[in-house]
PDB file of C-alpha atoms and ligand atoms in Angstrom:
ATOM      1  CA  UNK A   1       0.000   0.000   0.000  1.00 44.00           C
ATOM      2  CA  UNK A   2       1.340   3.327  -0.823  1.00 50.00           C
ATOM      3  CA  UNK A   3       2.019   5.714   2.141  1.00 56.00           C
ATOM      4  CA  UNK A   4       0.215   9.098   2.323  1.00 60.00           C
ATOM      5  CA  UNK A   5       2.244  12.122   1.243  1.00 66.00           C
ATOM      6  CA  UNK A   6       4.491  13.785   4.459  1.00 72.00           C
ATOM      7  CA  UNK A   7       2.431  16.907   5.680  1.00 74.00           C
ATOM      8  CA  UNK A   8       3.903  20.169   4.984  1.00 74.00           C
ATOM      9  CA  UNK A   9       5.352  21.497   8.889  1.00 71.00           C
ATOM     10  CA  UNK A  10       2.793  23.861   8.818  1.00 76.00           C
ATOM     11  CA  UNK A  11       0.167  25.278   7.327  1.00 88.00           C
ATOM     12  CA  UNK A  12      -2.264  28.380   8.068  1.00 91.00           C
ATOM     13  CA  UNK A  13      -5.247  27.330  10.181  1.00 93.00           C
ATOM     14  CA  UNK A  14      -8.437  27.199   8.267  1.00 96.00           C
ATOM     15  CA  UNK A  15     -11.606  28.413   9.946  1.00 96.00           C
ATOM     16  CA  UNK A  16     -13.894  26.051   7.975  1.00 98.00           C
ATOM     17  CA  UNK A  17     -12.430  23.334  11.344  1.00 98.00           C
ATOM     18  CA  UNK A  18     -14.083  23.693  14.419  1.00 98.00           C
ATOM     19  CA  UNK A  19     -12.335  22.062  17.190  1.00 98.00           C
ATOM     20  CA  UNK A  20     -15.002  20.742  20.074  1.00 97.00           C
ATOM     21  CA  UNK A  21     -13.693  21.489  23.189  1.00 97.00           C
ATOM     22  CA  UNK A  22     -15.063  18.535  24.994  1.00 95.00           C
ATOM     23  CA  UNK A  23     -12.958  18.661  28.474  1.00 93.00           C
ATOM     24  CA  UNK A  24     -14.490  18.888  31.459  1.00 89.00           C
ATOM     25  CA  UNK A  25     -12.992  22.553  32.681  1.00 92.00           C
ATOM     26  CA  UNK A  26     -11.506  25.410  31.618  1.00 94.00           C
ATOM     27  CA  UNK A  27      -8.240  24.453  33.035  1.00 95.00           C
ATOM     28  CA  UNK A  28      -7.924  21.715  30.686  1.00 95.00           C
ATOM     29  CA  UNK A  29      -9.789  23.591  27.795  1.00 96.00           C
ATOM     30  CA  UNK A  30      -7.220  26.564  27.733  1.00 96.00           C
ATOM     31  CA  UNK A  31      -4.480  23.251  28.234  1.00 96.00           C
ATOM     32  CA  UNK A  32      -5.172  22.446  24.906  1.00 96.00           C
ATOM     33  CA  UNK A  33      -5.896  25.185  22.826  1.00 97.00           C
ATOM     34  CA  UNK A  34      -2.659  26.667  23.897  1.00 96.00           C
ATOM     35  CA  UNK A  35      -0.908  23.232  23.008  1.00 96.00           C
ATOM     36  CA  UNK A  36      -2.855  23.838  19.388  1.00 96.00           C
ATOM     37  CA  UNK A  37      -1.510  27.435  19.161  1.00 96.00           C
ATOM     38  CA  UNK A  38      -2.057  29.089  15.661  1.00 96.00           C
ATOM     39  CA  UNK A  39      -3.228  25.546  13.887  1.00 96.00           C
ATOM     40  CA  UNK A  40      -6.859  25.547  14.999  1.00 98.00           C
ATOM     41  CA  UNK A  41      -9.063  29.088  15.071  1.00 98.00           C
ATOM     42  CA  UNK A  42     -12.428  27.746  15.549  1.00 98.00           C
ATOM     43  CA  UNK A  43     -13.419  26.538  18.923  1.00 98.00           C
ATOM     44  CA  UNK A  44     -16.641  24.681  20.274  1.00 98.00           C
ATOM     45  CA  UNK A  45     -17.535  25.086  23.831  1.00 97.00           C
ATOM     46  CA  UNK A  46     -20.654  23.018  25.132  1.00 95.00           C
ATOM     47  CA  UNK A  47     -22.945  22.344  27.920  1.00 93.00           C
ATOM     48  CA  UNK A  48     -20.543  20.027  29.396  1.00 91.00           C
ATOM     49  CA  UNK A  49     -18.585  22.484  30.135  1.00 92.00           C
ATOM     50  CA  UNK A  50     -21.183  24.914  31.728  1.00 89.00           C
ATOM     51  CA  UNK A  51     -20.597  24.267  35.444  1.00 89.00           C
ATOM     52  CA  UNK A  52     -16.849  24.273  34.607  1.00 89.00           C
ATOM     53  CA  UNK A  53     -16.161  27.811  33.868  1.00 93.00           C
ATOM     54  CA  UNK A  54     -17.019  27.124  29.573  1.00 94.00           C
ATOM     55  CA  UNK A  55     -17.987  31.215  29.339  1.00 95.00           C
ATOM     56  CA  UNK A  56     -15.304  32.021  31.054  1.00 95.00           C
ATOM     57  CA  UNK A  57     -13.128  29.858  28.748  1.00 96.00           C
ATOM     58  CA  UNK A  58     -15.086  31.293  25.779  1.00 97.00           C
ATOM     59  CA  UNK A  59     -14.098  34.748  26.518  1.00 96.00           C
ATOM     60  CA  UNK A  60     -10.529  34.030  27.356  1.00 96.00           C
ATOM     61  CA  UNK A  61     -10.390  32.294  23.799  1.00 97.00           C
ATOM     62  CA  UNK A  62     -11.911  34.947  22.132  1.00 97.00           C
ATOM     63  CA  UNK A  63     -10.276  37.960  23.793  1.00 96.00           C
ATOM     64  CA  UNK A  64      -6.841  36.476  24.506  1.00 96.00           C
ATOM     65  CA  UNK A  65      -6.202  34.345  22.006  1.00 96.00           C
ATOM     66  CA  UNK A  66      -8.411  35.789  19.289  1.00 97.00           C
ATOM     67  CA  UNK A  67     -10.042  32.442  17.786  1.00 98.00           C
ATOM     68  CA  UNK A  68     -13.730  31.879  16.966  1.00 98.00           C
ATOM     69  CA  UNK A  69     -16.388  30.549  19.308  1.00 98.00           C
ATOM     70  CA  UNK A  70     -19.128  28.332  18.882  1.00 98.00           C
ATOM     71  CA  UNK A  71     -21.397  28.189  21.971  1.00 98.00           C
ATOM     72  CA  UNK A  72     -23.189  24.927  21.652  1.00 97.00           C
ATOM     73  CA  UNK A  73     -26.074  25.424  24.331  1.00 97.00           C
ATOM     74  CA  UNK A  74     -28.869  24.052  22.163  1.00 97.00           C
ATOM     75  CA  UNK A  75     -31.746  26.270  24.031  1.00 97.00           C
ATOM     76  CA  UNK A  76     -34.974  25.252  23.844  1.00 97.00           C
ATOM     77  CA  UNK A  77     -37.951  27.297  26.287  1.00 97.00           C
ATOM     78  CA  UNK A  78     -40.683  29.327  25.849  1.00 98.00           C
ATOM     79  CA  UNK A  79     -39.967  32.880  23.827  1.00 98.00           C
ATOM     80  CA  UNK A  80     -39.062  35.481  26.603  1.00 98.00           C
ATOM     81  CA  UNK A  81     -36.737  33.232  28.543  1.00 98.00           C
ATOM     82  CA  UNK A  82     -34.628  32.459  24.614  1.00 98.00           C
ATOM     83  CA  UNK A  83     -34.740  35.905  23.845  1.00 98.00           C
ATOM     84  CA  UNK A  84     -32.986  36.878  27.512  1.00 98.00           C
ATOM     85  CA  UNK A  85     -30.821  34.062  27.526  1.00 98.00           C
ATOM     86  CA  UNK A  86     -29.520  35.117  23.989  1.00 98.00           C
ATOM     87  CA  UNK A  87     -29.306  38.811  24.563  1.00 98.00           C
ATOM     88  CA  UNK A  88     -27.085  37.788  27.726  1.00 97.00           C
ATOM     89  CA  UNK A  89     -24.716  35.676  25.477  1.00 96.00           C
ATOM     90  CA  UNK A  90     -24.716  38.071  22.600  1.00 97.00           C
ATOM     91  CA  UNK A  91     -23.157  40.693  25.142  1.00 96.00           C
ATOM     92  CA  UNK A  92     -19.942  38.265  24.645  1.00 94.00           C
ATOM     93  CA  UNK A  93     -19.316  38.791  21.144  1.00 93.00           C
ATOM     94  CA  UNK A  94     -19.315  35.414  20.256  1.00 97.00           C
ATOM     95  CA  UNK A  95     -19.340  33.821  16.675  1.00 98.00           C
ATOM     96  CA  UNK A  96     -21.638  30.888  16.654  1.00 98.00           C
ATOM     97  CA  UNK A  97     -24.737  29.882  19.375  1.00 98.00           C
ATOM     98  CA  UNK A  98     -27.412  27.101  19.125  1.00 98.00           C
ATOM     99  CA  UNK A  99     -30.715  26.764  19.917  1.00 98.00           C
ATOM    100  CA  UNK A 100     -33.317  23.917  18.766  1.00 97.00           C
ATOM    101  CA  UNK A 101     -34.821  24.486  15.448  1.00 97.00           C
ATOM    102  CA  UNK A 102     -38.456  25.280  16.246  1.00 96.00           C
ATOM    103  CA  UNK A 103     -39.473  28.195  14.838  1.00 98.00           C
ATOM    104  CA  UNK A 104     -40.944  29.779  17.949  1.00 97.00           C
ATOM    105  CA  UNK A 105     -37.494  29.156  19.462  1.00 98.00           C
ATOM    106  CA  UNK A 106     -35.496  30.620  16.365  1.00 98.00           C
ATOM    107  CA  UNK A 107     -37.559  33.841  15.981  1.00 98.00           C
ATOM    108  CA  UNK A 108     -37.061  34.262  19.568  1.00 98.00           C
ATOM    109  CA  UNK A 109     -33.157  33.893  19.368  1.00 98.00           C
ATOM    110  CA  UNK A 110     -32.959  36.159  16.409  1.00 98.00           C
ATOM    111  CA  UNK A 111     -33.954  38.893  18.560  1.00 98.00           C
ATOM    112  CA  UNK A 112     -32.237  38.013  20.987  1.00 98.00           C
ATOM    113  CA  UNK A 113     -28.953  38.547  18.791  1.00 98.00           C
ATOM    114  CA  UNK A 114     -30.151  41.323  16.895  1.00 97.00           C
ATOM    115  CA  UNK A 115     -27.469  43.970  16.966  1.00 96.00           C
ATOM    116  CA  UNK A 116     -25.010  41.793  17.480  1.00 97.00           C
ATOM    117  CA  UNK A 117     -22.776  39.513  15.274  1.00 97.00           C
ATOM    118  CA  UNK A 118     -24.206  36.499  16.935  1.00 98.00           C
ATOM    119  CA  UNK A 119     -25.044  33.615  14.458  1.00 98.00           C
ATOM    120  CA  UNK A 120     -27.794  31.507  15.487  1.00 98.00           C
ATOM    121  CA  UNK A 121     -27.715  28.041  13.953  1.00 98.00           C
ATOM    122  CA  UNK A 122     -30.427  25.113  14.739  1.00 98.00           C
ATOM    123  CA  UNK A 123     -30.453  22.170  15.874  1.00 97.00           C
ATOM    124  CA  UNK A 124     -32.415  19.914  12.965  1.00 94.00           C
ATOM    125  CA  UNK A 125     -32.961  16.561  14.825  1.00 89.00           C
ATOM    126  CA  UNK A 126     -30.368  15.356  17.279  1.00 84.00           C
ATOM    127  CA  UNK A 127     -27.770  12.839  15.705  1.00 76.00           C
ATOM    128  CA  UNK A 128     -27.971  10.787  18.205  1.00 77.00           C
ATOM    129  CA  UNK A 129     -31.965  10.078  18.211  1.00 83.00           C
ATOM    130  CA  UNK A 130     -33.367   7.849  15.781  1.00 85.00           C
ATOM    131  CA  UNK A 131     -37.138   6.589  14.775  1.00 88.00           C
ATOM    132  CA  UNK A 132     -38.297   5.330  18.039  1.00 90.00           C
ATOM    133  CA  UNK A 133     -36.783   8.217  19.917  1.00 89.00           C
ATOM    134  CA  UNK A 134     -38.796  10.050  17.570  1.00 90.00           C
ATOM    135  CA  UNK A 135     -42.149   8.000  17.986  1.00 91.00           C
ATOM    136  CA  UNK A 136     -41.525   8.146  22.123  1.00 92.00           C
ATOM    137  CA  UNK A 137     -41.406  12.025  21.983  1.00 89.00           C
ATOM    138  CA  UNK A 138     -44.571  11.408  19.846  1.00 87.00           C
ATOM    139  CA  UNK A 139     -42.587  13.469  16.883  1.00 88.00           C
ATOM    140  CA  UNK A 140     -44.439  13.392  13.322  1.00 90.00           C
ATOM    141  CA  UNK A 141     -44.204   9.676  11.569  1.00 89.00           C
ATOM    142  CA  UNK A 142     -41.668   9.535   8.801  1.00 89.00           C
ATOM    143  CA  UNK A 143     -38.081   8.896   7.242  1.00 91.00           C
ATOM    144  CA  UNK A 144     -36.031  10.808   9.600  1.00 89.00           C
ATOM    145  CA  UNK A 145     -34.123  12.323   6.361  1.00 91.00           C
ATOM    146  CA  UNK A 146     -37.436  14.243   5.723  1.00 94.00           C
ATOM    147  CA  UNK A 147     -38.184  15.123   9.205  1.00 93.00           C
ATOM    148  CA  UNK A 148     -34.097  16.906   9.403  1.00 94.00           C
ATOM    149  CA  UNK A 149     -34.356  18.590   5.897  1.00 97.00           C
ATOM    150  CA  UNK A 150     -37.911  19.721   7.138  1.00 96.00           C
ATOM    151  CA  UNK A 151     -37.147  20.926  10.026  1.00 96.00           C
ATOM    152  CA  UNK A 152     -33.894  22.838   8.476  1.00 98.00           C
ATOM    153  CA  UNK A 153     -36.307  24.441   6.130  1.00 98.00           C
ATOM    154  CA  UNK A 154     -38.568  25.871   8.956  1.00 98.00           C
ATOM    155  CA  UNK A 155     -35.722  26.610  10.960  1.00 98.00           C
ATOM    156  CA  UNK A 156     -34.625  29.103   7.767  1.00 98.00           C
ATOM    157  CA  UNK A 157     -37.862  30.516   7.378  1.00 98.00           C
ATOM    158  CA  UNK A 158     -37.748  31.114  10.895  1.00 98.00           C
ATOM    159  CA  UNK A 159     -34.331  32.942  10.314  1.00 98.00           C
ATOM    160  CA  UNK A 160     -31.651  30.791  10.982  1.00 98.00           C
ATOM    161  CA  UNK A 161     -28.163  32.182  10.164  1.00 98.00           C
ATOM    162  CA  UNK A 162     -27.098  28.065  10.222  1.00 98.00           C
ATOM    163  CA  UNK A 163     -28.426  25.066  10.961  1.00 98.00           C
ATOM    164  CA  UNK A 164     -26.425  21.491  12.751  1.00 97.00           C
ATOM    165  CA  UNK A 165     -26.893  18.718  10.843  1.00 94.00           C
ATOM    166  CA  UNK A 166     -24.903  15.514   9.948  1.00 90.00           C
ATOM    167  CA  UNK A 167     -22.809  15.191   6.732  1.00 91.00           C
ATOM    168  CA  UNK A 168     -25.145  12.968   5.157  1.00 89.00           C
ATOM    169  CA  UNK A 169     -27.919  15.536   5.531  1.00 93.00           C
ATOM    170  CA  UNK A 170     -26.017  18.096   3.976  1.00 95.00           C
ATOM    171  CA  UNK A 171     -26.828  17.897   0.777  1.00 95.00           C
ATOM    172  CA  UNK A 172     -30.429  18.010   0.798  1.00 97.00           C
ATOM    173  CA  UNK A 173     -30.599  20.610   3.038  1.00 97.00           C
ATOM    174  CA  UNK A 174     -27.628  22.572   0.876  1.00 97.00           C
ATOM    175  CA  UNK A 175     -30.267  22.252  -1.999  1.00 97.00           C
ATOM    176  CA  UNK A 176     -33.258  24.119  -0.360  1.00 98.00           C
ATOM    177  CA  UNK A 177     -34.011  27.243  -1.929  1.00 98.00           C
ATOM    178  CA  UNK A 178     -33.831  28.949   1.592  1.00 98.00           C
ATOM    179  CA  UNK A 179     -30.327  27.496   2.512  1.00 98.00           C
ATOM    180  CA  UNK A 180     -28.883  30.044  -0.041  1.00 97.00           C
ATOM    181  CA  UNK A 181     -26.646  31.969   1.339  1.00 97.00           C
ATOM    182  CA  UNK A 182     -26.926  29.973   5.281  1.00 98.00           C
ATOM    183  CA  UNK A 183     -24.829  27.683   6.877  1.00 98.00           C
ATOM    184  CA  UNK A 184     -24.667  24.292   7.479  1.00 98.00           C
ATOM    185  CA  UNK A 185     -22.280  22.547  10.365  1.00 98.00           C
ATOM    186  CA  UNK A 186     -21.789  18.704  10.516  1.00 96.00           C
ATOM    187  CA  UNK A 187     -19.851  17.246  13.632  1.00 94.00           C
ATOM    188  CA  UNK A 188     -20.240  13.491  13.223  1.00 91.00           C
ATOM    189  CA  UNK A 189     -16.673  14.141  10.960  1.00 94.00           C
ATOM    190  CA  UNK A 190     -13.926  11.505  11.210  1.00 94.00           C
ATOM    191  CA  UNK A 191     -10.918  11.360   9.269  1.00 92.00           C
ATOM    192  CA  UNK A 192      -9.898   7.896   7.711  1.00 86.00           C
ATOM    193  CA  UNK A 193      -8.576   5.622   9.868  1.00 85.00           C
ATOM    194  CA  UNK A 194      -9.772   7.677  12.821  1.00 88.00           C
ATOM    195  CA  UNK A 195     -12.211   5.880  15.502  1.00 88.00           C
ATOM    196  CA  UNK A 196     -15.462   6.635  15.374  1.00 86.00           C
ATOM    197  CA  UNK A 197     -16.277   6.596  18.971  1.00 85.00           C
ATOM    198  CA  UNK A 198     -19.882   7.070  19.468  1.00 82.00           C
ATOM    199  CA  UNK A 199     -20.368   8.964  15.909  1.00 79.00           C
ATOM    200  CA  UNK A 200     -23.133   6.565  14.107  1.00 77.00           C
ATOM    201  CA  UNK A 201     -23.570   8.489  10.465  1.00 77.00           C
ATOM    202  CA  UNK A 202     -19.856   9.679   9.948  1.00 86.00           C
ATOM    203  CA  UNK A 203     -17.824  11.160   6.926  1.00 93.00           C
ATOM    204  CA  UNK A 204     -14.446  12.238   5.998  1.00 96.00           C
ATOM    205  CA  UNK A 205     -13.634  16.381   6.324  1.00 97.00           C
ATOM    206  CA  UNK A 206     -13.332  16.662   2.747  1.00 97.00           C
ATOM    207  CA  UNK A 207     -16.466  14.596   2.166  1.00 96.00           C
ATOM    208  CA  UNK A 208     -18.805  16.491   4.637  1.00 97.00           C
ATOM    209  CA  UNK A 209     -17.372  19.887   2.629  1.00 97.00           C
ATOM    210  CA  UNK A 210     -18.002  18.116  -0.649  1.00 96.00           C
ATOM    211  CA  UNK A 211     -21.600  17.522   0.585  1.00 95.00           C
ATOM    212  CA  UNK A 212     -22.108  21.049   1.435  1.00 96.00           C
ATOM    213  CA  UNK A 213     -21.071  21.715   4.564  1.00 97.00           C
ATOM    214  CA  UNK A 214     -19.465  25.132   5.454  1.00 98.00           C
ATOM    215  CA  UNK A 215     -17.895  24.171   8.970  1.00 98.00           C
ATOM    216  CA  UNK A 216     -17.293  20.636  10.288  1.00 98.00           C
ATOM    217  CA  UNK A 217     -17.001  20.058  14.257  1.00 97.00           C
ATOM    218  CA  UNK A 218     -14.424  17.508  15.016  1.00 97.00           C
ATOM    219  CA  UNK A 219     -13.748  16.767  18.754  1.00 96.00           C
ATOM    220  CA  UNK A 220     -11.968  13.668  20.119  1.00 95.00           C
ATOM    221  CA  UNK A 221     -10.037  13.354  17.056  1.00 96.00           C
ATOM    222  CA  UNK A 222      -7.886  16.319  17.641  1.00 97.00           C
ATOM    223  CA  UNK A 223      -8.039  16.995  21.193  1.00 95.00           C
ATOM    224  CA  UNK A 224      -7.616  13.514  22.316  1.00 94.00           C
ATOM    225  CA  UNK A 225      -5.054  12.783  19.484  1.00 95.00           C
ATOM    226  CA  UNK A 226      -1.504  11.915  20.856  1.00 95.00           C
ATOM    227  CA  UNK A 227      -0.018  15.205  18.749  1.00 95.00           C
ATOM    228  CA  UNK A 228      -3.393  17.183  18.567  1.00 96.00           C
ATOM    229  CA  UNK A 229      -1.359  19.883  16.170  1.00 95.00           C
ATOM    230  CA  UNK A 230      -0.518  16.986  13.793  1.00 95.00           C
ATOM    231  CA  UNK A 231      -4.078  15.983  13.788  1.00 96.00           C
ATOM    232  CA  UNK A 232      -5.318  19.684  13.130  1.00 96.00           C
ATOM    233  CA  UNK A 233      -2.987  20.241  10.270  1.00 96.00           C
ATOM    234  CA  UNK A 234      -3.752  16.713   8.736  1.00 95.00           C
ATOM    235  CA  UNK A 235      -8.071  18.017   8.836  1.00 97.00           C
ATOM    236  CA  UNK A 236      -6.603  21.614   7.606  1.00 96.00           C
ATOM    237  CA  UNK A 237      -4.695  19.637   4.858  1.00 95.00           C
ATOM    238  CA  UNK A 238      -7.261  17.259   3.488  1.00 95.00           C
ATOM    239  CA  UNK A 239      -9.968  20.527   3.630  1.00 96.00           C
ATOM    240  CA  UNK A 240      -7.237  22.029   1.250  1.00 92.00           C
ATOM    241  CA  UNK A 241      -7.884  19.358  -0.985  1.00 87.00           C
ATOM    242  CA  UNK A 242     -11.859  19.293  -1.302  1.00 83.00           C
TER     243      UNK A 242
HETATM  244  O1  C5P B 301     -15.586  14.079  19.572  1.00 97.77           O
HETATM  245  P1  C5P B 301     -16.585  14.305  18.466  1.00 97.77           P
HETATM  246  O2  C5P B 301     -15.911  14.714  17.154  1.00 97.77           O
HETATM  247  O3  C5P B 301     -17.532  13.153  18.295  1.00 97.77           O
HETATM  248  O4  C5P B 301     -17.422  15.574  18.944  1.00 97.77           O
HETATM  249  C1  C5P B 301     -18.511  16.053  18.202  1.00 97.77           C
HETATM  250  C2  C5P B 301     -19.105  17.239  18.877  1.00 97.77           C
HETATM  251  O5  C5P B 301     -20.264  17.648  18.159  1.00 97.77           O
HETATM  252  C3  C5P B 301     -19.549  16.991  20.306  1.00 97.77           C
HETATM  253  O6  C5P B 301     -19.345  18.203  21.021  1.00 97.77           O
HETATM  254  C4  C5P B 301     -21.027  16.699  20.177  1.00 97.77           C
HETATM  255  O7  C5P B 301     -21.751  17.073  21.317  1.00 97.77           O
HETATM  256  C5  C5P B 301     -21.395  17.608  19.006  1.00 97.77           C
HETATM  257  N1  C5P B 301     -22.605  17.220  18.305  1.00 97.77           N
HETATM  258  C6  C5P B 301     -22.768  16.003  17.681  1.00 97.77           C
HETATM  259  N2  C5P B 301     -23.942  15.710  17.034  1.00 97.77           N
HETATM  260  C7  C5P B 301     -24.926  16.611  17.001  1.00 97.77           C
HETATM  261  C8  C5P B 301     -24.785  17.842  17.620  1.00 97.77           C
HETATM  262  C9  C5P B 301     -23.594  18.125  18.262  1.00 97.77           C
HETATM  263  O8  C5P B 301     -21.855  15.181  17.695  1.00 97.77           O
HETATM  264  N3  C5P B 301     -26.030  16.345  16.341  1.00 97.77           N
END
């Protein structure tokens, strides 16, 4: 079998990657992205990290260390109580924030952000439900495929800067009329020979962009990697390529 080509010792980061910060603190959090210096500018901070300082950690990326955030705090609640939460995090100046994709719930965060740069993308259907989650939470019958691209649709009407979705939905929701112009982030990325851990409906980087996605999220991968720089440039170099 013939052997990859060497990796170039560097190469600028590429925004496109978004590294999910899945550590349990902020200690550990700024560990890392320090170790991953100028190959990663995109950071994901989620609700694991909530009770572990992960605002904190979002401003000391952003302000210190000038990358990109993604807040991934997938609200869901009745209007007033989006709208405040939102307006609180959009006093951050943050990049990315998520919220489920019910329209009632995206209207409400697009006010919430208004004035702001905030970009508020949806969440479609959870990646890690499938049919019978949906029939327990007594969700519309129907091919789960529809039910995501639906939902992204609604989500855009609603006015949805983004919307989550995995790498196989991409490209149906990349066709919609109303995706023109939005954004669409897959996590559930792998890179070959990489372990897919708990990921169920994977894809390469350069596959998910091929499909028509404008950011991946890759976590474990990188930040778990033995030589998490390595494994940032080799994403950064194969997203070169597609
Ligand atoms: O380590 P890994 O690459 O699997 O991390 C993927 C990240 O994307 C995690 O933070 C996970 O919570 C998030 N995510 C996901 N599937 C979704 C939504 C978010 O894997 N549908």
């Amino acid at each position: 079998m013939s052997q990859p080509a060497p990796l170039p010792a560097s190469l600028p980061a590429d925004d496109r990657l978004i590294v999910a910060l899945d550590v349990p603190n902020v200690v550990q959090g700024l560990e890392i992205a320090q170790r991953i210096g100028d190959q990663v500018s995109f950071y994901k901070i989620g609700l694991g990290m909530l009770t572990g300082g992960g605002l904190a950690l979002a401003n000391e990326l952003k302000q210190e260390m000038g990358k990109r955030i993604f807040l991934d705090m997938k609200f869901f609640d009745i209007p007033a109580t989006v709208e405040a939460a939102v307006r609180g995090i959009a006093r951050f100046d943050l990049d990315f924030l998520t919220v489920h994709g019910d329209p009632h719930v995206v209207r409400a965060a697009r006010e919430g952000a208004a004035g702001s740069g905030l970009k508020i993308l949806a969440v479609t259907v959870l990646t890690a439900m499938d049919r019978a989650d949906l029939d327990a939470s007594m969700i519309v019958a129907g091919e789960m495929a529809d039910i995501v691209t639906e939902r992204a649709d609604r989500a855009f009407a609603a006015g949805a800067d983004g919307v989550i979705a995995s790498p196989h939905e991409a490209a149906r929701i990349r066709a919609l009329p109303r995706a023109a112009g939005r954004l669409i982030v897959t996590p559930g990325v792998r890179p070959a020979g990489s372990a897919a851990n708990d990921q169920k409906r994977i894809a390469t980087p350069g596959d998910a962009v091929r499909l028509g996605a404008d950011h991946i999220v890759v976590g474990r991968p990188v930040w778990s990697a033995p030589d998490p720089v390595a494994a940032a440039r080799a994403i950064v170099a194969e997203l070169a390529g597609a």
